[in-house]
Amino acid sequence: MADRGLALLDAGTLLMVIEERGELRVAAASGEGTPRVRIMPVEGSALGALYRAGEPVALDRPRGQEAAWLHELGLEARSVLVEPLSMEGQGGGMVIALRSDGGFRNPDRQALNAFATSVSQRLVAERSVEIERLRYGMEARERERTRWAREIHDETIQGLGALRLKLANARDADERAALSAAVEAVLEGLGDEIDGLRHLITELRPAALDDLGLAAALEALARRMQAIDGLDVRTEIDLGPESAERRLDPELESTIYRVVQEALTNVSRHAQATHALVSVSERDGIVRASVTDDGRGLPNSERLGPRGDGLEGGFGMSGMRERAELVGGELELVPAPGGGTVMRLSVPLEGRPTVEPEHAAQH
C-alpha cells in the first residue's frame, strides 16, 4: 500500500504511521527517506501532537515547531502532506507524504485523502479478519480444554476412585487374603491409569511432532490407533524431495496433525471401520491431507463442503473446520468411492512462513 501511495502522489517518501497501545509506529515506509526512529510515544512527542490533532496538514518549507516531528523521525522535507487514518474504534494513524524538491499541489491533497480512505478501509477489514481468527482460536482452545477435562473426569478420576474404593473395602473387611488380592488388583489398575494419562499427554502435544516432524508424528499416531482402538491405519506422506526431512511451519504441522487425529478418532468411534488411509502431500504450492475409511459412510449420504455447508454438529466437524480456517485452508467431508468416508484438508502455502532446513530440528 505504501508503494502504491508513493507512485500515486509522485512523492519522494511515503510513511504509514499506526497507533498501537499508546505508541505511534511507522508500519511502512516507501521511497528515498528512511526514518531513523520508527516508534514514538503518543504522549510527549511532536509526532504524537500531530496525530492527536487529527486534521489534514499541508506544510511548505516546515521550520521550527512545525518541523519538530520530522526531526524526531530523522527526516527532512521541502513539502509535507499529512492525512489522518480513521479506523472505526480500532485505533488510528496517519499517512505522511514528503517531497524534498518542489511542493505538493491541490490534486495531490485530494489524491492523498482518497488514498488514506482506502487504506483505512483495508486496515479495518484486515483487523476484523484477525479478530475473528483470534476468536475462533480461543473458542477452539476452550473446547479442547473442556474435552480434556471431561476425559480426565470420566476416565482417570473415575478409575482412581474405583481403585480407592476397592482398597477401602478390603481394609474394612480385615481379611489378609482379600487385602492382598485388592492390592494386586489396584496395582494393575494403577498401571492402566498411568498408561491412560501417558496417552492423554501424547494427544495434548506429541513429542514426535516437535522433534521429528509431521510424518513421524502421523506414523506414531497410526500405531497408537492400531494398538488402542484396533483400527488398521496406513500412512502415505509425500512432501516432495527429501520429504522425510521436509518441515512445514509449526502452526500448519500442528493443524494437519490435529485434524487427522480428530478424523481418526471419529472413524474409530462412529464409522464402524476396520481400515483407514492417511495421506499428506504437497503439489503446486498446496498441502493436501486426507483420511479415507472403509466404514458405514455419512448419514443419508450427507456431506460437508469446503466452505462448511452440509453436515454440521456431529463428528467434531466444527472444531476441525475452524482449525482449517485459521491456517487459510478448506475442509471437505465426502463419501468415499465404494463406501466409507473421505475427509480432505487443503492449505495453500503461499504467504505462510518458511522453515529453514537448519532450524527444522528446533521445532
JSON list of N, CA, C and O in Angstrom, two decimals, residues 43-80:
[
{"chain": "A", "resi": 43, "resn": "GLU", "atom": "N", "xyz": [2.04, 10.36, 23.77]},
{"chain": "A", "resi": 43, "resn": "GLU", "atom": "CA", "xyz": [2.15, 11.45, 24.73]},
{"chain": "A", "resi": 43, "resn": "GLU", "atom": "C", "xyz": [3.60, 11.94, 24.81]},
{"chain": "A", "resi": 43, "resn": "GLU", "atom": "O", "xyz": [4.52, 11.14, 24.93]},
{"chain": "A", "resi": 44, "resn": "GLY", "atom": "N", "xyz": [3.76, 13.25, 24.77]},
{"chain": "A", "resi": 44, "resn": "GLY", "atom": "CA", "xyz": [5.07, 13.83, 24.98]},
{"chain": "A", "resi": 44, "resn": "GLY", "atom": "C", "xyz": [5.95, 13.91, 23.75]},
{"chain": "A", "resi": 44, "resn": "GLY", "atom": "O", "xyz": [7.14, 14.19, 23.86]},
{"chain": "A", "resi": 45, "resn": "SER", "atom": "N", "xyz": [5.41, 13.65, 22.56]},
{"chain": "A", "resi": 45, "resn": "SER", "atom": "CA", "xyz": [6.21, 13.74, 21.34]},
{"chain": "A", "resi": 45, "resn": "SER", "atom": "C", "xyz": [5.53, 14.68, 20.36]},
{"chain": "A", "resi": 45, "resn": "SER", "atom": "O", "xyz": [4.31, 14.85, 20.37]},
{"chain": "A", "resi": 46, "resn": "ALA", "atom": "N", "xyz": [6.34, 15.30, 19.50]},
{"chain": "A", "resi": 46, "resn": "ALA", "atom": "CA", "xyz": [5.79, 16.18, 18.47]},
{"chain": "A", "resi": 46, "resn": "ALA", "atom": "C", "xyz": [4.96, 15.38, 17.47]},
{"chain": "A", "resi": 46, "resn": "ALA", "atom": "O", "xyz": [3.92, 15.87, 16.99]},
{"chain": "A", "resi": 47, "resn": "LEU", "atom": "N", "xyz": [5.38, 14.16, 17.16]},
{"chain": "A", "resi": 47, "resn": "LEU", "atom": "CA", "xyz": [4.61, 13.31, 16.25]},
{"chain": "A", "resi": 47, "resn": "LEU", "atom": "C", "xyz": [3.26, 12.97, 16.88]},
{"chain": "A", "resi": 47, "resn": "LEU", "atom": "O", "xyz": [2.23, 12.94, 16.19]},
{"chain": "A", "resi": 48, "resn": "GLY", "atom": "N", "xyz": [3.26, 12.73, 18.21]},
{"chain": "A", "resi": 48, "resn": "GLY", "atom": "CA", "xyz": [2.01, 12.46, 18.91]},
{"chain": "A", "resi": 48, "resn": "GLY", "atom": "C", "xyz": [1.07, 13.65, 18.86]},
{"chain": "A", "resi": 48, "resn": "GLY", "atom": "O", "xyz": [-0.15, 13.49, 18.71]},
{"chain": "A", "resi": 49, "resn": "ALA", "atom": "N", "xyz": [1.62, 14.87, 18.98]},
{"chain": "A", "resi": 49, "resn": "ALA", "atom": "CA", "xyz": [0.78, 16.07, 18.91]},
{"chain": "A", "resi": 49, "resn": "ALA", "atom": "C", "xyz": [0.15, 16.20, 17.53]},
{"chain": "A", "resi": 49, "resn": "ALA", "atom": "O", "xyz": [-1.02, 16.58, 17.39]},
{"chain": "A", "resi": 50, "resn": "LEU", "atom": "N", "xyz": [0.94, 15.90, 16.48]},
{"chain": "A", "resi": 50, "resn": "LEU", "atom": "CA", "xyz": [0.41, 15.93, 15.13]},
{"chain": "A", "resi": 50, "resn": "LEU", "atom": "C", "xyz": [-0.71, 14.91, 14.96]},
{"chain": "A", "resi": 50, "resn": "LEU", "atom": "O", "xyz": [-1.76, 15.20, 14.35]},
{"chain": "A", "resi": 51, "resn": "TYR", "atom": "N", "xyz": [-0.54, 13.73, 15.54]},
{"chain": "A", "resi": 51, "resn": "TYR", "atom": "CA", "xyz": [-1.55, 12.67, 15.45]},
{"chain": "A", "resi": 51, "resn": "TYR", "atom": "C", "xyz": [-2.82, 13.05, 16.21]},
{"chain": "A", "resi": 51, "resn": "TYR", "atom": "O", "xyz": [-3.93, 12.87, 15.70]},
{"chain": "A", "resi": 52, "resn": "ARG", "atom": "N", "xyz": [-2.65, 13.58, 17.43]},
{"chain": "A", "resi": 52, "resn": "ARG", "atom": "CA", "xyz": [-3.82, 13.91, 18.25]},
{"chain": "A", "resi": 52, "resn": "ARG", "atom": "C", "xyz": [-4.64, 15.03, 17.62]},
{"chain": "A", "resi": 52, "resn": "ARG", "atom": "O", "xyz": [-5.85, 15.12, 17.83]},
{"chain": "A", "resi": 53, "resn": "ALA", "atom": "N", "xyz": [-4.01, 15.92, 16.85]},
{"chain": "A", "resi": 53, "resn": "ALA", "atom": "CA", "xyz": [-4.77, 16.99, 16.18]},
{"chain": "A", "resi": 53, "resn": "ALA", "atom": "C", "xyz": [-5.82, 16.41, 15.24]},
{"chain": "A", "resi": 53, "resn": "ALA", "atom": "O", "xyz": [-6.91, 16.96, 15.09]},
{"chain": "A", "resi": 54, "resn": "GLY", "atom": "N", "xyz": [-5.52, 15.28, 14.61]},
{"chain": "A", "resi": 54, "resn": "GLY", "atom": "CA", "xyz": [-6.49, 14.58, 13.77]},
{"chain": "A", "resi": 54, "resn": "GLY", "atom": "C", "xyz": [-6.96, 15.35, 12.57]},
{"chain": "A", "resi": 54, "resn": "GLY", "atom": "O", "xyz": [-8.09, 15.13, 12.10]},
{"chain": "A", "resi": 55, "resn": "GLU", "atom": "N", "xyz": [-6.15, 16.24, 12.05]},
{"chain": "A", "resi": 55, "resn": "GLU", "atom": "CA", "xyz": [-6.54, 17.07, 10.91]},
{"chain": "A", "resi": 55, "resn": "GLU", "atom": "C", "xyz": [-5.55, 16.91, 9.76]},
{"chain": "A", "resi": 55, "resn": "GLU", "atom": "O", "xyz": [-4.36, 16.66, 9.99]},
{"chain": "A", "resi": 56, "resn": "PRO", "atom": "N", "xyz": [-6.03, 17.06, 8.51]},
{"chain": "A", "resi": 56, "resn": "PRO", "atom": "CA", "xyz": [-5.08, 17.08, 7.38]},
{"chain": "A", "resi": 56, "resn": "PRO", "atom": "C", "xyz": [-4.12, 18.26, 7.52]},
{"chain": "A", "resi": 56, "resn": "PRO", "atom": "O", "xyz": [-4.50, 19.34, 8.00]},
{"chain": "A", "resi": 57, "resn": "VAL", "atom": "N", "xyz": [-2.89, 18.05, 7.12]},
{"chain": "A", "resi": 57, "resn": "VAL", "atom": "CA", "xyz": [-1.87, 19.08, 7.24]},
{"chain": "A", "resi": 57, "resn": "VAL", "atom": "C", "xyz": [-1.14, 19.21, 5.91]},
{"chain": "A", "resi": 57, "resn": "VAL", "atom": "O", "xyz": [-0.80, 18.20, 5.28]},
{"chain": "A", "resi": 58, "resn": "ALA", "atom": "N", "xyz": [-0.89, 20.46, 5.50]},
{"chain": "A", "resi": 58, "resn": "ALA", "atom": "CA", "xyz": [-0.07, 20.73, 4.32]},
{"chain": "A", "resi": 58, "resn": "ALA", "atom": "C", "xyz": [0.97, 21.77, 4.73]},
{"chain": "A", "resi": 58, "resn": "ALA", "atom": "O", "xyz": [0.61, 22.87, 5.19]},
{"chain": "A", "resi": 59, "resn": "LEU", "atom": "N", "xyz": [2.25, 21.44, 4.60]},
{"chain": "A", "resi": 59, "resn": "LEU", "atom": "CA", "xyz": [3.33, 22.32, 5.02]},
{"chain": "A", "resi": 59, "resn": "LEU", "atom": "C", "xyz": [4.28, 22.56, 3.86]},
{"chain": "A", "resi": 59, "resn": "LEU", "atom": "O", "xyz": [4.64, 21.62, 3.14]},
{"chain": "A", "resi": 60, "resn": "ASP", "atom": "N", "xyz": [4.68, 23.80, 3.72]},
{"chain": "A", "resi": 60, "resn": "ASP", "atom": "CA", "xyz": [5.68, 24.15, 2.72]},
{"chain": "A", "resi": 60, "resn": "ASP", "atom": "C", "xyz": [6.88, 24.76, 3.45]},
{"chain": "A", "resi": 60, "resn": "ASP", "atom": "O", "xyz": [6.73, 25.73, 4.21]},
{"chain": "A", "resi": 61, "resn": "ARG", "atom": "N", "xyz": [8.03, 24.17, 3.25]},
{"chain": "A", "resi": 61, "resn": "ARG", "atom": "CA", "xyz": [9.25, 24.56, 3.95]},
{"chain": "A", "resi": 61, "resn": "ARG", "atom": "C", "xyz": [9.03, 24.62, 5.47]},
{"chain": "A", "resi": 61, "resn": "ARG", "atom": "O", "xyz": [9.17, 25.68, 6.10]},
{"chain": "A", "resi": 62, "resn": "PRO", "atom": "N", "xyz": [8.68, 23.48, 6.10]},
{"chain": "A", "resi": 62, "resn": "PRO", "atom": "CA", "xyz": [8.43, 23.49, 7.55]},
{"chain": "A", "resi": 62, "resn": "PRO", "atom": "C", "xyz": [9.69, 23.85, 8.33]},
{"chain": "A", "resi": 62, "resn": "PRO", "atom": "O", "xyz": [10.78, 23.39, 8.02]},
{"chain": "A", "resi": 63, "resn": "ARG", "atom": "N", "xyz": [9.48, 24.70, 9.35]},
{"chain": "A", "resi": 63, "resn": "ARG", "atom": "CA", "xyz": [10.59, 25.12, 10.20]},
{"chain": "A", "resi": 63, "resn": "ARG", "atom": "C", "xyz": [10.14, 25.13, 11.66]},
{"chain": "A", "resi": 63, "resn": "ARG", "atom": "O", "xyz": [8.94, 25.17, 11.95]},
{"chain": "A", "resi": 64, "resn": "GLY", "atom": "N", "xyz": [11.13, 25.16, 12.55]},
{"chain": "A", "resi": 64, "resn": "GLY", "atom": "CA", "xyz": [10.84, 25.29, 13.97]},
{"chain": "A", "resi": 64, "resn": "GLY", "atom": "C", "xyz": [9.92, 24.20, 14.49]},
{"chain": "A", "resi": 64, "resn": "GLY", "atom": "O", "xyz": [10.13, 23.01, 14.24]},
{"chain": "A", "resi": 65, "resn": "GLN", "atom": "N", "xyz": [8.85, 24.64, 15.21]},
{"chain": "A", "resi": 65, "resn": "GLN", "atom": "CA", "xyz": [7.94, 23.69, 15.81]},
{"chain": "A", "resi": 65, "resn": "GLN", "atom": "C", "xyz": [7.22, 22.84, 14.76]},
{"chain": "A", "resi": 65, "resn": "GLN", "atom": "O", "xyz": [6.90, 21.68, 14.99]},
{"chain": "A", "resi": 66, "resn": "GLU", "atom": "N", "xyz": [6.97, 23.44, 13.58]},
{"chain": "A", "resi": 66, "resn": "GLU", "atom": "CA", "xyz": [6.31, 22.68, 12.50]},
{"chain": "A", "resi": 66, "resn": "GLU", "atom": "C", "xyz": [7.12, 21.46, 12.09]},
{"chain": "A", "resi": 66, "resn": "GLU", "atom": "O", "xyz": [6.57, 20.44, 11.70]},
{"chain": "A", "resi": 67, "resn": "ALA", "atom": "N", "xyz": [8.46, 21.59, 12.17]},
{"chain": "A", "resi": 67, "resn": "ALA", "atom": "CA", "xyz": [9.33, 20.50, 11.70]},
{"chain": "A", "resi": 67, "resn": "ALA", "atom": "C", "xyz": [9.83, 19.60, 12.83]},
{"chain": "A", "resi": 67, "resn": "ALA", "atom": "O", "xyz": [10.63, 18.70, 12.58]},
{"chain": "A", "resi": 68, "resn": "ALA", "atom": "N", "xyz": [9.32, 19.84, 14.07]},
{"chain": "A", "resi": 68, "resn": "ALA", "atom": "CA", "xyz": [9.84, 19.08, 15.23]},
{"chain": "A", "resi": 68, "resn": "ALA", "atom": "C", "xyz": [9.63, 17.58, 15.06]},
{"chain": "A", "resi": 68, "resn": "ALA", "atom": "O", "xyz": [10.52, 16.77, 15.37]},
{"chain": "A", "resi": 69, "resn": "TRP", "atom": "N", "xyz": [8.47, 17.21, 14.55]},
{"chain": "A", "resi": 69, "resn": "TRP", "atom": "CA", "xyz": [8.19, 15.76, 14.42]},
{"chain": "A", "resi": 69, "resn": "TRP", "atom": "C", "xyz": [9.04, 15.14, 13.30]},
{"chain": "A", "resi": 69, "resn": "TRP", "atom": "O", "xyz": [9.40, 13.97, 13.38]},
{"chain": "A", "resi": 70, "resn": "LEU", "atom": "N", "xyz": [9.37, 15.92, 12.28]},
{"chain": "A", "resi": 70, "resn": "LEU", "atom": "CA", "xyz": [10.28, 15.42, 11.24]},
{"chain": "A", "resi": 70, "resn": "LEU", "atom": "C", "xyz": [11.66, 15.13, 11.84]},
{"chain": "A", "resi": 70, "resn": "LEU", "atom": "O", "xyz": [12.28, 14.10, 11.55]},
{"chain": "A", "resi": 71, "resn": "HIS", "atom": "N", "xyz": [12.14, 16.05, 12.70]},
{"chain": "A", "resi": 71, "resn": "HIS", "atom": "CA", "xyz": [13.43, 15.85, 13.35]},
{"chain": "A", "resi": 71, "resn": "HIS", "atom": "C", "xyz": [13.40, 14.61, 14.25]},
{"chain": "A", "resi": 71, "resn": "HIS", "atom": "O", "xyz": [14.39, 13.89, 14.35]},
{"chain": "A", "resi": 72, "resn": "GLU", "atom": "N", "xyz": [12.26, 14.37, 14.91]},
{"chain": "A", "resi": 72, "resn": "GLU", "atom": "CA", "xyz": [12.13, 13.18, 15.76]},
{"chain": "A", "resi": 72, "resn": "GLU", "atom": "C", "xyz": [12.32, 11.90, 14.93]},
{"chain": "A", "resi": 72, "resn": "GLU", "atom": "O", "xyz": [12.93, 10.93, 15.39]},
{"chain": "A", "resi": 73, "resn": "LEU", "atom": "N", "xyz": [11.78, 11.91, 13.73]},
{"chain": "A", "resi": 73, "resn": "LEU", "atom": "CA", "xyz": [11.89, 10.74, 12.86]},
{"chain": "A", "resi": 73, "resn": "LEU", "atom": "C", "xyz": [13.23, 10.69, 12.12]},
{"chain": "A", "resi": 73, "resn": "LEU", "atom": "O", "xyz": [13.55, 9.69, 11.48]},
{"chain": "A", "resi": 74, "resn": "GLY", "atom": "N", "xyz": [14.00, 11.78, 12.18]},
{"chain": "A", "resi": 74, "resn": "GLY", "atom": "CA", "xyz": [15.27, 11.82, 11.47]},
{"chain": "A", "resi": 74, "resn": "GLY", "atom": "C", "xyz": [15.10, 12.07, 9.99]},
{"chain": "A", "resi": 74, "resn": "GLY", "atom": "O", "xyz": [15.89, 11.57, 9.18]},
{"chain": "A", "resi": 75, "resn": "LEU", "atom": "N", "xyz": [14.09, 12.86, 9.62]},
{"chain": "A", "resi": 75, "resn": "LEU", "atom": "CA", "xyz": [13.80, 13.12, 8.21]},
{"chain": "A", "resi": 75, "resn": "LEU", "atom": "C", "xyz": [13.82, 14.62, 7.94]},
{"chain": "A", "resi": 75, "resn": "LEU", "atom": "O", "xyz": [13.65, 15.45, 8.84]},
{"chain": "A", "resi": 76, "resn": "GLU", "atom": "N", "xyz": [14.00, 14.96, 6.66]},
{"chain": "A", "resi": 76, "resn": "GLU", "atom": "CA", "xyz": [13.88, 16.33, 6.20]},
{"chain": "A", "resi": 76, "resn": "GLU", "atom": "C", "xyz": [12.97, 16.36, 4.97]},
{"chain": "A", "resi": 76, "resn": "GLU", "atom": "O", "xyz": [12.89, 15.37, 4.25]},
{"chain": "A", "resi": 77, "resn": "ALA", "atom": "N", "xyz": [12.31, 17.52, 4.77]},
{"chain": "A", "resi": 77, "resn": "ALA", "atom": "CA", "xyz": [11.41, 17.62, 3.62]},
{"chain": "A", "resi": 77, "resn": "ALA", "atom": "C", "xyz": [11.22, 19.06, 3.22]},
{"chain": "A", "resi": 77, "resn": "ALA", "atom": "O", "xyz": [11.23, 19.98, 4.06]},
{"chain": "A", "resi": 78, "resn": "ARG", "atom": "N", "xyz": [11.04, 19.28, 1.93]},
{"chain": "A", "resi": 78, "resn": "ARG", "atom": "CA", "xyz": [10.72, 20.61, 1.38]},
{"chain": "A", "resi": 78, "resn": "ARG", "atom": "C", "xyz": [9.22, 20.87, 1.48]},
{"chain": "A", "resi": 78, "resn": "ARG", "atom": "O", "xyz": [8.78, 21.98, 1.73]},
{"chain": "A", "resi": 79, "resn": "SER", "atom": "N", "xyz": [8.43, 19.79, 1.31]},
{"chain": "A", "resi": 79, "resn": "SER", "atom": "CA", "xyz": [6.98, 19.91, 1.35]},
{"chain": "A", "resi": 79, "resn": "SER", "atom": "C", "xyz": [6.39, 18.67, 1.99]},
{"chain": "A", "resi": 79, "resn": "SER", "atom": "O", "xyz": [6.90, 17.56, 1.80]},
{"chain": "A", "resi": 80, "resn": "VAL", "atom": "N", "xyz": [5.30, 18.86, 2.77]},
{"chain": "A", "resi": 80, "resn": "VAL", "atom": "CA", "xyz": [4.72, 17.77, 3.56]},
{"chain": "A", "resi": 80, "resn": "VAL", "atom": "C", "xyz": [3.20, 17.76, 3.40]},
{"chain": "A", "resi": 80, "resn": "VAL", "atom": "O", "xyz": [2.56, 18.82, 3.42]}
]
